[in-house]
XYZ file of C-alpha atoms in Angstrom:
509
model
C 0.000 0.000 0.000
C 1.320 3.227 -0.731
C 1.830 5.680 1.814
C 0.541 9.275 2.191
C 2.576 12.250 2.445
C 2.715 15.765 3.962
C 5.795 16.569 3.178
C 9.205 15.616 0.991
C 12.727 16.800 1.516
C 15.565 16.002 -0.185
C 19.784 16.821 1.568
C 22.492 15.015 2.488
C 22.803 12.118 4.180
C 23.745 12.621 8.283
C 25.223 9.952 10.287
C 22.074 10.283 12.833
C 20.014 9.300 9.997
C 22.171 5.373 10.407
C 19.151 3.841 12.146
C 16.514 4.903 8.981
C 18.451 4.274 6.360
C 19.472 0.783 7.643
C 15.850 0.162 8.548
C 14.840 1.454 4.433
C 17.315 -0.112 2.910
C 16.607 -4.008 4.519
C 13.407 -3.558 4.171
C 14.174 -2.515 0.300
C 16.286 -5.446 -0.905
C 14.445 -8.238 1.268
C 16.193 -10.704 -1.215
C 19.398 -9.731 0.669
C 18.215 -8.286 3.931
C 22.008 -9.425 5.191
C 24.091 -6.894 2.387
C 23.323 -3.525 4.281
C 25.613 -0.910 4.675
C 27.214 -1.176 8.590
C 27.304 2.021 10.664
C 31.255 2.270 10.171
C 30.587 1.891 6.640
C 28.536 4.748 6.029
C 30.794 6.942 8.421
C 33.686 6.654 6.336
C 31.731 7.303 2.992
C 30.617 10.756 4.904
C 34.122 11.150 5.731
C 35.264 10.781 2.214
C 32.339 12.114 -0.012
C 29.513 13.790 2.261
C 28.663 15.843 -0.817
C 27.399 12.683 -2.693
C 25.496 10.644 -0.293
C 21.803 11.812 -0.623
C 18.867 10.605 0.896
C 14.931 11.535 0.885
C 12.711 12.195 3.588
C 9.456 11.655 3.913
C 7.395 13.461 7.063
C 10.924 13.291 8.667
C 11.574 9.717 8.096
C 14.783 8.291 5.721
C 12.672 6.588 2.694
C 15.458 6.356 0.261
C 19.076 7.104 -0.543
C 21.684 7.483 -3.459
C 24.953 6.983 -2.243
C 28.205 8.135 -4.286
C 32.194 8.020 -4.866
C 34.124 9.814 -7.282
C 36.443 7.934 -9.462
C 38.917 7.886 -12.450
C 37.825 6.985 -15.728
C 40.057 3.982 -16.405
C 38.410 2.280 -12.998
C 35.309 2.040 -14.699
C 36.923 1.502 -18.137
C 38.731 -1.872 -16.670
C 35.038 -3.552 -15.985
C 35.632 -4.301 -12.326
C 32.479 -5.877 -10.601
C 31.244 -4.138 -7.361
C 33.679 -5.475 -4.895
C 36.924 -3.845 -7.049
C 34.967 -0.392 -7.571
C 34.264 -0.292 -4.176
C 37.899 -0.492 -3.209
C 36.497 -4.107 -1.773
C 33.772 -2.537 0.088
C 36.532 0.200 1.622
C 35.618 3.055 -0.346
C 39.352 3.265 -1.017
C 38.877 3.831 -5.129
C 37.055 7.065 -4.119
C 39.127 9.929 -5.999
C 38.042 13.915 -5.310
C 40.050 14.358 -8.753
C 38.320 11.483 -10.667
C 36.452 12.291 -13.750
C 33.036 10.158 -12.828
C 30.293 10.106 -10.316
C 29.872 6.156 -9.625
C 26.845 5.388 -7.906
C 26.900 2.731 -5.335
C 23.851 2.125 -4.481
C 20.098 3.940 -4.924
C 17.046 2.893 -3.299
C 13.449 3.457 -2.346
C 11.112 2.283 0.348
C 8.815 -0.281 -0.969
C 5.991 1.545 1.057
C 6.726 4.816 -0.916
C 7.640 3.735 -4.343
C 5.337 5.025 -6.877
C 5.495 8.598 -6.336
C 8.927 9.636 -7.961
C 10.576 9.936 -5.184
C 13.725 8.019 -6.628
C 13.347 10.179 -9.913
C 14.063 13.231 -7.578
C 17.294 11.350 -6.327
C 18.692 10.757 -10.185
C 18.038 14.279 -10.851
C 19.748 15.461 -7.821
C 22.868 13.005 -8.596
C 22.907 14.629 -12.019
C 22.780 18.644 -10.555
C 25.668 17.405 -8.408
C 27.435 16.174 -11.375
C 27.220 18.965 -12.663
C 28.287 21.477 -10.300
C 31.510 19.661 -9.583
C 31.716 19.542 -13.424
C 32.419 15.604 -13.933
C 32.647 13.909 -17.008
C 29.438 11.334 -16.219
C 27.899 9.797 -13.550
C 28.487 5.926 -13.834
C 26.885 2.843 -12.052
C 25.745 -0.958 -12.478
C 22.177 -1.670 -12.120
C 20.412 -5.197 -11.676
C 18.191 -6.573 -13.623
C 15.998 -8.322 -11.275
C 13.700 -9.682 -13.678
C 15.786 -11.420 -15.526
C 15.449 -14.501 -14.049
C 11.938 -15.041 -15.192
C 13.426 -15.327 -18.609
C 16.863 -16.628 -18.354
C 16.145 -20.133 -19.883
C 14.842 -18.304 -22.951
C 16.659 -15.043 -23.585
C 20.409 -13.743 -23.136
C 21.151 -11.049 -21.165
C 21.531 -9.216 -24.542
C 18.453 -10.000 -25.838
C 16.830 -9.300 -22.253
C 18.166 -5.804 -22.458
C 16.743 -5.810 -25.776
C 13.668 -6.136 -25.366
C 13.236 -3.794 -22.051
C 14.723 -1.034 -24.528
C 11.592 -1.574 -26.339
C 9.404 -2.012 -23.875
C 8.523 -5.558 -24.633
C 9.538 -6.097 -21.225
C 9.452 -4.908 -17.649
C 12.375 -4.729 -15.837
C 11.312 -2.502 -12.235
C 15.405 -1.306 -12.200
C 16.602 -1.199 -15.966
C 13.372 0.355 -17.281
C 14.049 3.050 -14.880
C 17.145 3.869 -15.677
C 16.538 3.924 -19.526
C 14.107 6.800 -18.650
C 15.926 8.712 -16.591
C 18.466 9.089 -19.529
C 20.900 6.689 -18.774
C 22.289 4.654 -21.818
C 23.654 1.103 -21.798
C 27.760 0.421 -22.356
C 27.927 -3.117 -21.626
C 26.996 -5.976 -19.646
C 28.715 -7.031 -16.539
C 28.818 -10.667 -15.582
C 29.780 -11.582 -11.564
C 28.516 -8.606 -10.464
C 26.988 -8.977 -7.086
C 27.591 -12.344 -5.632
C 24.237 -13.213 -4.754
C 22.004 -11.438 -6.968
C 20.041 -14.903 -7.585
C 17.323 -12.266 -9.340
C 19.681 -10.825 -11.503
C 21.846 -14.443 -12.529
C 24.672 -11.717 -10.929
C 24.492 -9.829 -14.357
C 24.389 -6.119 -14.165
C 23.944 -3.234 -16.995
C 26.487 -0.647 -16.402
C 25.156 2.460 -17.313
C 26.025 5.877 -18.257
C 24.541 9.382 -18.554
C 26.984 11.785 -19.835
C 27.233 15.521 -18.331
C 26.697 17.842 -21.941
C 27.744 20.849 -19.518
C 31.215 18.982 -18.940
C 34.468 21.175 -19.179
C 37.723 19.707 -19.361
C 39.257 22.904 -17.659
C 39.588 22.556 -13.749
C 37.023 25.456 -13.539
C 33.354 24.562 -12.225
C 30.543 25.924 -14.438
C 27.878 28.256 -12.822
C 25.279 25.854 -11.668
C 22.792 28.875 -10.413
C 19.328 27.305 -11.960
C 18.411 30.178 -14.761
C 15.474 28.443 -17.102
C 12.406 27.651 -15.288
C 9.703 26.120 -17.210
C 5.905 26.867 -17.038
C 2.638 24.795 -17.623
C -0.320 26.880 -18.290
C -3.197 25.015 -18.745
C -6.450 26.520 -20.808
C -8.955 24.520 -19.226
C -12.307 23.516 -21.230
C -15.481 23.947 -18.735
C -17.456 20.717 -19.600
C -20.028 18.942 -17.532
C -18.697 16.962 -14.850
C -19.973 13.984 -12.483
C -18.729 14.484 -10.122
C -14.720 15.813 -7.830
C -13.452 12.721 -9.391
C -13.934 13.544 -13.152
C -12.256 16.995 -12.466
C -9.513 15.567 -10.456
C -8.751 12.546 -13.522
C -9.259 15.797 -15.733
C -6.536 17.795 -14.008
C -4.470 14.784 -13.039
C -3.841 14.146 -17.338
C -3.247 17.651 -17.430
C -0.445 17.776 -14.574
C 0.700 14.723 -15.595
C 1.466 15.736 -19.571
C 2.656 19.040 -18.210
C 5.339 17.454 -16.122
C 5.944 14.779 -18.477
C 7.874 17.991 -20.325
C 10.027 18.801 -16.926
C 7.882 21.497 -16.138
C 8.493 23.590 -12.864
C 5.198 24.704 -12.316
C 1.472 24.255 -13.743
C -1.380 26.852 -13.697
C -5.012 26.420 -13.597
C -7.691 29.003 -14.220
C -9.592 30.849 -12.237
C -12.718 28.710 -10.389
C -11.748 26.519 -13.203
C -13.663 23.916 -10.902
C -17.289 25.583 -11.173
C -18.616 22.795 -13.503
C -19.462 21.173 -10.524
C -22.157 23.844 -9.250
C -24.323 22.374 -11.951
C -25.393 20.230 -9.328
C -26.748 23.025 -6.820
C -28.631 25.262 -10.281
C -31.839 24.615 -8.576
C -30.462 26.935 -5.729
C -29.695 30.602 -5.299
C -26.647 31.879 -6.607
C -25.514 32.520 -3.110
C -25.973 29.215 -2.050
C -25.089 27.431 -4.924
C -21.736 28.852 -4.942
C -21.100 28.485 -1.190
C -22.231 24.473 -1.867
C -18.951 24.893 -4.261
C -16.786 25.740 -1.384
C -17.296 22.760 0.176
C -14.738 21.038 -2.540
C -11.496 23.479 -1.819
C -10.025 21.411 1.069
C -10.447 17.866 -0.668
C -8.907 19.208 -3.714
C -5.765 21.259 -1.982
C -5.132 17.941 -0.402
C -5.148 15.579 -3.884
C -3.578 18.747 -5.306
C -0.427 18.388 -2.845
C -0.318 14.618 -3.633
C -0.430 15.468 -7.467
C 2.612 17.823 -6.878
C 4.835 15.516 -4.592
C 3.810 12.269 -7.174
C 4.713 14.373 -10.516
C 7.369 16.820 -8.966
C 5.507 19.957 -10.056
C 4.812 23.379 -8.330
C 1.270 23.229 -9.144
C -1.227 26.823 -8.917
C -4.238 25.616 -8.460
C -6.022 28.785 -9.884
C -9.227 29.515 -7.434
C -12.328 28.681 -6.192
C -15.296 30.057 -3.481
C -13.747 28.899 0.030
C -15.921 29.972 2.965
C -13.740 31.267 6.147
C -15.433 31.688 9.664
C -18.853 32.451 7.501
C -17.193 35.072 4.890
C -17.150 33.545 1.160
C -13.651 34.654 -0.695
C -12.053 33.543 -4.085
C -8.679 31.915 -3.058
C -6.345 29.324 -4.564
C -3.345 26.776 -3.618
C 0.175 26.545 -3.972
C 0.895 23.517 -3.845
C 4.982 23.123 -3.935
C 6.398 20.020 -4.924
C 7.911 19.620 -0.859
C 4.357 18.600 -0.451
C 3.655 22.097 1.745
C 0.637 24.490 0.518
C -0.023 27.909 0.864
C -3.240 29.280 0.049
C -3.590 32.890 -1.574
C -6.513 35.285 -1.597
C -8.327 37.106 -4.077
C -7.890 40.830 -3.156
C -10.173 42.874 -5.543
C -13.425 41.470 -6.194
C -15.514 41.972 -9.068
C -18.506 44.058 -9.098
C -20.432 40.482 -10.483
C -19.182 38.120 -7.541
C -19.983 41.146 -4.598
C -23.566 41.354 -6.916
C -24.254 37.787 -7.504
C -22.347 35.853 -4.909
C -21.367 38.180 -1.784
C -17.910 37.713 -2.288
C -15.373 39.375 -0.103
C -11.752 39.798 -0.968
C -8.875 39.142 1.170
C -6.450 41.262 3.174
C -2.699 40.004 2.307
C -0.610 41.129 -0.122
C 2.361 38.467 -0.272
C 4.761 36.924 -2.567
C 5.888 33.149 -1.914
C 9.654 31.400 -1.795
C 9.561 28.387 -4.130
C 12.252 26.520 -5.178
C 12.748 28.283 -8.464
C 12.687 31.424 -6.442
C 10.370 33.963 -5.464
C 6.540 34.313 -7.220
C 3.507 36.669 -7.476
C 0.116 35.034 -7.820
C -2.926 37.554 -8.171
C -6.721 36.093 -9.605
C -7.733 37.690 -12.417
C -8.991 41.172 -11.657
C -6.568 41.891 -9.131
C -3.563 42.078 -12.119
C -5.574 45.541 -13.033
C -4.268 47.199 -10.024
C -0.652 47.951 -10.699
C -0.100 48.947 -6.911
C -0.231 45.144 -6.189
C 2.230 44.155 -8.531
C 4.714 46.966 -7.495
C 4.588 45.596 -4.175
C 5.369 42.142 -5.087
C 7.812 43.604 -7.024
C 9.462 45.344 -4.028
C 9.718 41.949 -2.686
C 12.131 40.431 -5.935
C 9.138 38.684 -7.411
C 10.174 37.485 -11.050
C 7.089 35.612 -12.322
C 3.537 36.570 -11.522
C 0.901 33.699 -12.243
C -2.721 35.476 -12.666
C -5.324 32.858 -13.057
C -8.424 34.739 -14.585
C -11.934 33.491 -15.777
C -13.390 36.227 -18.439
C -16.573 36.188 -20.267
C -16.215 38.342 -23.014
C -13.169 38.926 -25.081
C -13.535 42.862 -23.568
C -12.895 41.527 -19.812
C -9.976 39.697 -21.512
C -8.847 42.195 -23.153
C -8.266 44.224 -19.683
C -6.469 41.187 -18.544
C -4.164 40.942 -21.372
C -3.301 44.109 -21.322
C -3.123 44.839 -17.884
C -1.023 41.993 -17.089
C 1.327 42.991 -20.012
C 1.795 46.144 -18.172
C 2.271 44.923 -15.298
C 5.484 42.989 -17.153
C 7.053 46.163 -18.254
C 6.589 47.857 -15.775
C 8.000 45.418 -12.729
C 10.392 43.946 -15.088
C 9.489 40.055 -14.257
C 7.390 37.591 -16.495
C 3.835 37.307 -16.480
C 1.984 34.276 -17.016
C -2.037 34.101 -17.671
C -4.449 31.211 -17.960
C -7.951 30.975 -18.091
C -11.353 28.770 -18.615
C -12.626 28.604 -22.600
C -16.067 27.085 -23.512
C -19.313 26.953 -22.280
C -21.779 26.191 -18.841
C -25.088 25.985 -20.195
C -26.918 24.915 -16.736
C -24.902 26.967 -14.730
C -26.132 30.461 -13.618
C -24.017 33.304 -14.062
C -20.788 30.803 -15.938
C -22.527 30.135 -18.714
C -19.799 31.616 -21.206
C -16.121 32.365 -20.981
C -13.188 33.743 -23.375
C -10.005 33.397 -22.730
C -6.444 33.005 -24.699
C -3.804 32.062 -22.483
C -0.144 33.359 -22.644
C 3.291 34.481 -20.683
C 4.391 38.495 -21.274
C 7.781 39.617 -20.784
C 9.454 42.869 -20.622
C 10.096 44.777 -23.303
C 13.696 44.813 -24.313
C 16.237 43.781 -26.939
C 16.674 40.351 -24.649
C 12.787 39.675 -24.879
C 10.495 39.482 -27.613
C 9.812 42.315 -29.220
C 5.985 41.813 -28.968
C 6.606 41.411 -25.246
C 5.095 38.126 -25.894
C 6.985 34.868 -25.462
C 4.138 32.521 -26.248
C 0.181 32.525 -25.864
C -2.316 29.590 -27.078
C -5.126 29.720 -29.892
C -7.948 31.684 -28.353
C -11.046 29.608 -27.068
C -9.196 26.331 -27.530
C -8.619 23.740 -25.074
C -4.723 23.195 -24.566
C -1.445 23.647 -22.957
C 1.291 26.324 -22.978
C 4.802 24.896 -22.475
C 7.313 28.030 -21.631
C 10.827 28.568 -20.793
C 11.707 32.185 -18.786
C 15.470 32.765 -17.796
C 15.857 34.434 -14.490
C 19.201 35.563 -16.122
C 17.938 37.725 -18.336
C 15.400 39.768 -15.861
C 18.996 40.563 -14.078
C 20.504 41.640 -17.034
C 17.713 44.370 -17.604
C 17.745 45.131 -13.616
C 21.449 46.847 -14.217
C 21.883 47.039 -17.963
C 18.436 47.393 -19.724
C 17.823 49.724 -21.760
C 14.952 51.167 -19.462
C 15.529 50.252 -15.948
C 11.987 51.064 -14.623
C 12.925 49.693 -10.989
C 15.744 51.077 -10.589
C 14.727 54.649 -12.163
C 12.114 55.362 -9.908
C 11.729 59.105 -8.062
C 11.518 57.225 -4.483
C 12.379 60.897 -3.398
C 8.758 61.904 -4.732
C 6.602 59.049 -4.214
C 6.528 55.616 -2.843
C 4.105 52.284 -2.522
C 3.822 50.978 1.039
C 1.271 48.722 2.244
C -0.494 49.807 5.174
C -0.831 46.015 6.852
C 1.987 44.161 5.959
């Protein structure tokens, strides 16, 4: 059974953490609950190499580790089996000034496989490879399932047919997706991989970032990648239809290595078809009741597909008062929820809305963000502020009826662009509600606005969808360049201001 998760963090392996990992990793490899790493073992390896020993936590508990060495080229060139690149098990082969990361072992609990965890380990390994700037990171893996076809196929022809999927093989078909191509097969591996006939696949994924010079490239994460998602308001059952809806969504999003994914604006209000026989008060205050299930399958969606996920808004009811608020839901597995600030004359009118009271922007892990809802982006004083605070993207899920209300959206939130000097990104709900009061139409064309500058587009538009079409925007913004334009742009709004005449403060921060 799979366990459930608040929250995920990924650092270095500590030697306090001895009694966890041992307790994972037996309870990992229970076809050779005798081979785990001893306590002095896993002292020396911090001794030698704390920078490559890795391990993931879940809720504060060791659920998986990659552990590391650093060796020279010809080692793994000389096809040793695990005992001889081990330094027999002494970590002795482990060189600072070697050209490869060799991994020595990776694993997952069984209880919380399933969920990507071990993906987030691989791409941590390759970040570290690169920062130290090494040639490739290098290791053996099992096949495990080979044994169920030994009498029939080689290894060769096993490895085959996992390349083309016409088998399974739970470590090799990992690998193979993760990047890693096959060099050659290993025979005597592991003494007592009975699974595996004590055949491995050694395995390579080469560093394209790799310098000869002793110099280490800048490592400093620049291109973060966006998901905007122009979501098509259809009838729906019932939560579970939107959630399968907005799982295929995440999940094609992230399939593309995306950083974050953006939903619209009460992107969720096909489900008030349900309460049209009542008021429009109460029908939308029925709505709130689905906020908290979906920020919690929301958080699970971001920790299973390692995506920041913005889960544009919907009615949530606080202590009586109705407001228009949406998720964050980071890929730690932690939320924050964000309020709509100005509301509509329409949801005051029609719903009794009430908008919130905190201006904020949020720390993520591809630094810090702006989210606003929709009509909020039209008041630049918000986005100044946020600005103030070295916000560099600002997400504005929006739901507009009429191509004039999107119009002021567009516009606005280009503005907004220019004038803070950060990227913009919009999304919003196309198609029609035909038994839904007051959401019975929408327009939208969804899109992300940059500055304008000889680094950016000269449109100030890096990339928007086909108007009133359901799809997804796939977008890469470079943190670099919004530096650039900070000190060297050829307007430098931010830094030209007359703060001797006038400033922005807000009055409850």
């Amino acid at each position: 059974m799979q366990a459930k998760i608040k929250k995920v963090e990924l650092r270095n392996l500590e030697f306090d953490d001895y009694k966890q990992l041992k307790k994972s990793m037996v309870e990992s490899y229970p076809e050779m609950a005798d081979s785990y790493w001893k306590e002095q073992d896993i002292e020396k390896l911090l001794g030698l190499f704390s920078e490559g020993q890795l391990v993931i936590l879940a809720d504060g508990k060791v659920v998986g580790a990659a552990l590391s060495l650093i060796v020279d080229e010809i080692l793994v060139d000389k096809n040793p089996n695990y005992a001889k690149i081990t330094g027999n098990f002494t970590f002795s082969t482990h060189n600072p000034k070697g050209e490869i990361l060799y991994g020595i072992d990776v694993f997952i609990h069984p209880e919380y496989r399933g969920l990507r965890l071990g993906r987030r380990l691989y791409d941590a390994r390759k970040e570290l490879c690169e920062k130290l700037n090494l040639k490739a990171i290098v290791f053996a893996g099992r096949i495990p399932n080979y044994n169920k076809h030994a009498e029939k196929l080689t290894p060769k022809k096993y490895i085959e047919k996992v390349k083309l999927k016409e088998l399974h093989d739970p470590v090799l078909s990992f690998q193979l997706s993760n990047d890693f191509h096959v060099m050659r097969i290993m025979k005597n591996y592991l003494a007592g991989d009975i699974d595996s006939k004590e055949f491995a696949v050694l395995l390579e994924w080469n560093n394209i970032y790799y310098d000869e010079s002793p110099q280490l490239i800048n490592t400093q994460k620049s291109i973060i990648r966006l998901g905007l998602i122009q979501w098509q308001m259809r009838p729906l059952i019932n939560l579970e239809a939107l959630f399968e809806q907005a799982e295929f969504f995440i999940d094609a999003i992230s399939g593309y290595k995306s950083d974050f994914a953006l939903f619209p604006e009460l992107f969720i209000a096909p489900l008030m078809a349900d309460y049209n026989h009542l008021s429009e008060p109460d029908a939308i205050r029925e709505l709130a009741k689905y906020a908290d299930p979906i920020r919690k399958r929301f958080q699970e969606l971001a920790i299973s597909y390692n995506i920041n996920i913005i889960s544009g808004s919907m009615p949530y009811l606080e202590n009586g008062t109705l407001y228009n608020v949406g998720f964050l839901c980071k890929r730690d597995g932690t939320s924050e929820m964000y309020y709509k600030i100005h509301i509509t004359p329409n949801e005051v009118l029609h719903w009794g809305m009430k908008g919130g009271s905190q201006i904020r922007t949020f720390d993520t892990d591809c630094g810090k963000i702006g989210i606003m809802i929709c009509y909020d982006v039209e008041f630049p004083e918000m986005a100044r502020l946020m600005a103030d605070e070295e916000m560099n993207i600002l997400f504005v899920p929006f739901l507009t009826d009429t191509q004039s209300g999107y119009i002021r959206v567009k516009h606005c939130a280009q503005a907004r662009a220019i004038e803070n000097e950060c990227y913009v990104a919009i999304a919003g709900c196309v198609g029609n509600l035909p038994k839904v009061n007051n959401m019975d139409i929408q327009y939208a064309q969804t899109a992300v606005f940059t500055p304008s500058d000889f680094a950016f587009p000269s449109t100030g538009i890096k990339a928007e969808t086909t108007p009133n079409t359901e799809m997804t925007l796939i977008v890469d913004v470079d943190l670099n360049l919004l530096k650039e334009l900070h000190e060297h742009g050829s307007a430098r709004i931010l830094k030209d201001r007359r703060t001797d005449l006038y400033e922005i403060k807000k009055i409850n921060p």
